[in-house]
CSV table of C-alpha atoms in Angstrom, one decimal:
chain,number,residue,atom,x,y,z
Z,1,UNK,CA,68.2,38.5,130.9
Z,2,UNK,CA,72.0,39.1,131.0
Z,3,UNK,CA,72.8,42.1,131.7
Z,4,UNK,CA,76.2,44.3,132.0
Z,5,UNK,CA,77.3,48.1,131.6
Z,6,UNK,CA,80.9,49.2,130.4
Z,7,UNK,CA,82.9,52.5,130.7
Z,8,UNK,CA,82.0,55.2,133.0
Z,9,UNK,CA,83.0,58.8,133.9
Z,10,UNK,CA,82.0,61.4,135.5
Z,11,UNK,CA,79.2,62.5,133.3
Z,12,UNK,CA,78.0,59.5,133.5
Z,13,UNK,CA,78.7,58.1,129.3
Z,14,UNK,CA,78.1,54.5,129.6
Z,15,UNK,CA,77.7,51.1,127.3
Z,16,UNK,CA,74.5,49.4,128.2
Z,17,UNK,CA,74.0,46.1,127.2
Z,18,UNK,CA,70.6,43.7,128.1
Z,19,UNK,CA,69.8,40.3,125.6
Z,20,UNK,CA,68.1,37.3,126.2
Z,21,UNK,CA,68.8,34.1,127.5
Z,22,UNK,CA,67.0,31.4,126.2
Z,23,UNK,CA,66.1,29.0,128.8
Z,24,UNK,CA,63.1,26.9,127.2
Z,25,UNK,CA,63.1,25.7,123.2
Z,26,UNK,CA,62.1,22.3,121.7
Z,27,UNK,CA,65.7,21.1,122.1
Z,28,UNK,CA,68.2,22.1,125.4
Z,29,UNK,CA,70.8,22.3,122.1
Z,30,UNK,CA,68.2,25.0,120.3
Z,31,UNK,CA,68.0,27.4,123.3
Z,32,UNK,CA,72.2,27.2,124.1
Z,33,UNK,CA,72.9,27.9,119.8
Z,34,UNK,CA,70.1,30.9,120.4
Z,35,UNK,CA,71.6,32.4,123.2
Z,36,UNK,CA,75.1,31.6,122.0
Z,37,UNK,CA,74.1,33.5,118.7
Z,38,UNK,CA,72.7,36.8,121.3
Z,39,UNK,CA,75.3,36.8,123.6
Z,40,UNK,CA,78.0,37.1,120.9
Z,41,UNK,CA,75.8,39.9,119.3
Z,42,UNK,CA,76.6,41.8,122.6
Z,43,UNK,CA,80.1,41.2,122.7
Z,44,UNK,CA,80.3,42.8,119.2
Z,45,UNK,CA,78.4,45.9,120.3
Z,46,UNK,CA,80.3,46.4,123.7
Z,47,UNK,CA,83.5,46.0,121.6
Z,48,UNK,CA,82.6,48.1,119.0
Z,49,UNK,CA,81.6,50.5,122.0
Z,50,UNK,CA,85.0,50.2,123.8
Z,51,UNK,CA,87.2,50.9,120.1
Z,52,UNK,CA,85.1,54.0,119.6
Z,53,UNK,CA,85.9,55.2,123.0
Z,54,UNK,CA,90.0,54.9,122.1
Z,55,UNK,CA,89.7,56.9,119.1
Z,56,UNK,CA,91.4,60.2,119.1
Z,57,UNK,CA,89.1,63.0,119.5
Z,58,UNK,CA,86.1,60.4,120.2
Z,59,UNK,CA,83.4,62.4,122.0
Z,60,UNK,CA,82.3,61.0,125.2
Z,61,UNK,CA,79.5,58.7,123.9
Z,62,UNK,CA,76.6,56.5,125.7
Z,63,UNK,CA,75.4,53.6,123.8
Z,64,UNK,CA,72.6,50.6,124.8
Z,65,UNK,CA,71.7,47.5,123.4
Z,66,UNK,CA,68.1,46.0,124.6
Z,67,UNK,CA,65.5,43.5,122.9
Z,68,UNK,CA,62.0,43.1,122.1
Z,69,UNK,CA,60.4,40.0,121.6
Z,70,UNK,CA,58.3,39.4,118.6
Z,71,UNK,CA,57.1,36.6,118.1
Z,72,UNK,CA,57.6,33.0,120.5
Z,73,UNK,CA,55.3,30.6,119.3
Z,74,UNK,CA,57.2,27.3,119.9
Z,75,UNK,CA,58.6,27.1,116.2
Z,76,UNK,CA,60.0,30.7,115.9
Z,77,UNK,CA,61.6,33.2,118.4
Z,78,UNK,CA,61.8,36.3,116.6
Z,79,UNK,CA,63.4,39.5,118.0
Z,80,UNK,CA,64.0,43.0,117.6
Z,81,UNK,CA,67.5,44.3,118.8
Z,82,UNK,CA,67.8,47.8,119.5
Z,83,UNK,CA,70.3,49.8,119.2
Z,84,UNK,CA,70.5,53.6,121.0
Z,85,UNK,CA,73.8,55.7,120.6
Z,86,UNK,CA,74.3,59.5,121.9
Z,87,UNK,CA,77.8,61.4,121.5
Z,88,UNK,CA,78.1,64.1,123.3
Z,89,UNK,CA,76.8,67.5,121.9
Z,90,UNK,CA,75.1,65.5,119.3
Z,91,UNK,CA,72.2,67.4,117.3
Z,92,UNK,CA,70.3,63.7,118.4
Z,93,UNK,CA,70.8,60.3,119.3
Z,94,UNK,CA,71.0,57.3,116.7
Z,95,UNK,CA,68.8,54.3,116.9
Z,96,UNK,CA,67.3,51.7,115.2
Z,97,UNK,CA,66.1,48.2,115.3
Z,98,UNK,CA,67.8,44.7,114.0
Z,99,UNK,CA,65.4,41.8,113.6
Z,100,UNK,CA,66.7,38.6,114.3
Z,101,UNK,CA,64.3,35.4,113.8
Z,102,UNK,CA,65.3,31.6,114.9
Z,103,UNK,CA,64.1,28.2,114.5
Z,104,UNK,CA,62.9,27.7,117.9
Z,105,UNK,CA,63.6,23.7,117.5
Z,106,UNK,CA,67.0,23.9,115.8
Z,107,UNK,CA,68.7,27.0,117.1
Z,108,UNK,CA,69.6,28.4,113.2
Z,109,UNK,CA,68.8,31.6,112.5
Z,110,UNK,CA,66.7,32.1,109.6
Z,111,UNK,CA,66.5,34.6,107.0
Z,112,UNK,CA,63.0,35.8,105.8
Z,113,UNK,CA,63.7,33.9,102.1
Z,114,UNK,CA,63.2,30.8,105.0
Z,115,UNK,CA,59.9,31.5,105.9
Z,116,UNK,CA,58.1,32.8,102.5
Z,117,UNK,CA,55.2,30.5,102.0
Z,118,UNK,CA,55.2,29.0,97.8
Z,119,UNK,CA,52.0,31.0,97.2
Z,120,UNK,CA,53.3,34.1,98.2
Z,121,UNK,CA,56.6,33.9,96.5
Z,122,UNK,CA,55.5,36.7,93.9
Z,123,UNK,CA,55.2,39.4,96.9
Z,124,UNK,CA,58.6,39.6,97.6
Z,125,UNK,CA,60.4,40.1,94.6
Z,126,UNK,CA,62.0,43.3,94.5
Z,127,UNK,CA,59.4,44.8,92.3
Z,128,UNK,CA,56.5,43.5,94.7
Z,129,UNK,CA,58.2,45.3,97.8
Z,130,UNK,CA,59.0,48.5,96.2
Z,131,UNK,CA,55.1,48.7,94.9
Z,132,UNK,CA,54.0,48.0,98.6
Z,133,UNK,CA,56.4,51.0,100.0
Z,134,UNK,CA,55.4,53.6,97.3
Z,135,UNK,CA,51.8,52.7,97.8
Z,136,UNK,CA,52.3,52.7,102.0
Z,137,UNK,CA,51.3,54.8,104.2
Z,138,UNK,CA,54.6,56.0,104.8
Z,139,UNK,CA,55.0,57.6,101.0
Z,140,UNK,CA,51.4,59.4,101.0
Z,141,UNK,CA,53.0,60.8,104.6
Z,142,UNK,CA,56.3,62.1,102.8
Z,143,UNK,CA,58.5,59.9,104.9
Z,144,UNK,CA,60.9,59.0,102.3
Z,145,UNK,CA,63.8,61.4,100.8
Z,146,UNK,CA,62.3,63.1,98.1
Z,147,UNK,CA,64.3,61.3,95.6
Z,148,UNK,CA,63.5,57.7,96.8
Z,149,UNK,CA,62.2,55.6,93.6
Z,150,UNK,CA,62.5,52.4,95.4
Z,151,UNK,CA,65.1,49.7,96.6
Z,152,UNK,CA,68.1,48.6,94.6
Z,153,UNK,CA,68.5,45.8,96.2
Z,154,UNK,CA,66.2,42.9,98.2
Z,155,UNK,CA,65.7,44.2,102.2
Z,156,UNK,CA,67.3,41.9,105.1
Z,157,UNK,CA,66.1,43.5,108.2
Z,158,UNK,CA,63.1,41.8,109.1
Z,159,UNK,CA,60.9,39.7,112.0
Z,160,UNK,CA,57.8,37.8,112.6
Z,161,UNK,CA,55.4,39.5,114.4
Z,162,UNK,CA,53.3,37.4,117.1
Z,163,UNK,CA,50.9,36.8,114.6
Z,164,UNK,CA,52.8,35.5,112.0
Z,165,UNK,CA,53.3,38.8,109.4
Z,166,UNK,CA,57.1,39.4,108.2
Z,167,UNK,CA,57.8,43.0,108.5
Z,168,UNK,CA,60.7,44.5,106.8
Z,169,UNK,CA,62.4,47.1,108.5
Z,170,UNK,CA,64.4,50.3,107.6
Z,171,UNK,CA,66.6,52.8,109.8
Z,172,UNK,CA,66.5,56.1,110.2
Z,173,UNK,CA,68.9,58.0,107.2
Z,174,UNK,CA,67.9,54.5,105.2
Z,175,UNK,CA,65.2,55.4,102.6
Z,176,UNK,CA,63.8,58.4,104.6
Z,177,UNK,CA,65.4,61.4,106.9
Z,178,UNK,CA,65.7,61.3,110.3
Z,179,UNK,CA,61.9,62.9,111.3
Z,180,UNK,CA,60.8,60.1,109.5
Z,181,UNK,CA,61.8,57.9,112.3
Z,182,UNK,CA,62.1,54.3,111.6
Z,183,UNK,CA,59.8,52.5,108.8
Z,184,UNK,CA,58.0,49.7,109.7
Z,185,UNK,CA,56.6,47.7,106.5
Z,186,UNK,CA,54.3,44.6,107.0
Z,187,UNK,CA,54.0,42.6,104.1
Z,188,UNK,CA,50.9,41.2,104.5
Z,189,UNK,CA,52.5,38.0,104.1
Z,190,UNK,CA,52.2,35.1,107.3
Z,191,UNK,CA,55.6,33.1,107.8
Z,192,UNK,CA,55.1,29.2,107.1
Z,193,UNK,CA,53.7,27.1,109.4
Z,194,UNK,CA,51.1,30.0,110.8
């Protein structure tokens, strides 16, 4: 893991920032594109993170950036970034989770229209994934806004979990408040080659 922390002061309001580095793949070339790809996501953040800080009036503010792995099978390295940010004084932090899936023998990062097998093409039409969130668990539990009818437009964040399912996921404030946490959809659907 790489690791580094930016800012400080006295109460202690710090950037965090821990990714991956990908020391094993297929190809030396895969792993170095992979963790060129992470390690450039951190910068972003801990920029991002340092601009914020400047702002006039910015409230003293702690941020962190971590992963999760998902899924490592040899052909696909999928992960979840997470995100946590906290201004001071805040009702509650922010978070939320940014999948990120690779070709583990190429290094190219893949988007989840890469991995939908031909006979499963019909589930993920925008029709197909709307039916499968107002049929979840998540709307018999209330978790969207009231006024949620479905996406207007095809989901991006996904993964691959370790057994092969793609997941879409949505943020807090995205299709649901806040006490709805983050929604988690599997879409029942294994990624090619599982």
């Amino acid at each position: 893991d790489m690791e580094g922390q930016f800012g400080s002061n006295t109460k202690g309001f710090v950037c965090k920032v821990t990714y991956p580095m990908v020391v094993s793949a297929v190809r030396r070339e895969a792993a170095d594109d992979i963790s060129e790809t992470l390690s450039e996501r951190a910068w972003e953040f801990a920029q991002d993170y340092a601009v914020r800080r400047t702002e006039k009036g910015a409230p003293n503010l702690s941020s962190d950036l971590g992963y999760e792995v998902k899924c490592n099978n040899g052909r696909y390295l999928s992960l979840n970034l997470y995100t946590f940010s906290y201004a001071e004084h805040a009702a509650h932090p922010l978070y939320g989770k940014e999948g990120i899936t690779f070709d583990a023998e190429t290094g190219k990062e893949l988007r989840w229209k890469d991995l939908v097998r031909p006979e499963d093409k019909e589930s993920f039409t925008l029709d197909a994934i709307n039916k499968k969130l107002l049929t979840s668990q998540y709307a018999m539990n209330d978790a969207f806004y009231s006024d949620f009818r479905g996406l207007k437009k095809l989901p991006k964040n996904y993964y691959v979990d370790g057994q092969g399912w793609i997941h879409f996921q949505f943020l807090p404030y995205e299709i649901g408040p806040y006490s709805s946490g983050e929604i988690d959809l599997n879409t029942n659907c294994k990624a090619k080659g599982f």
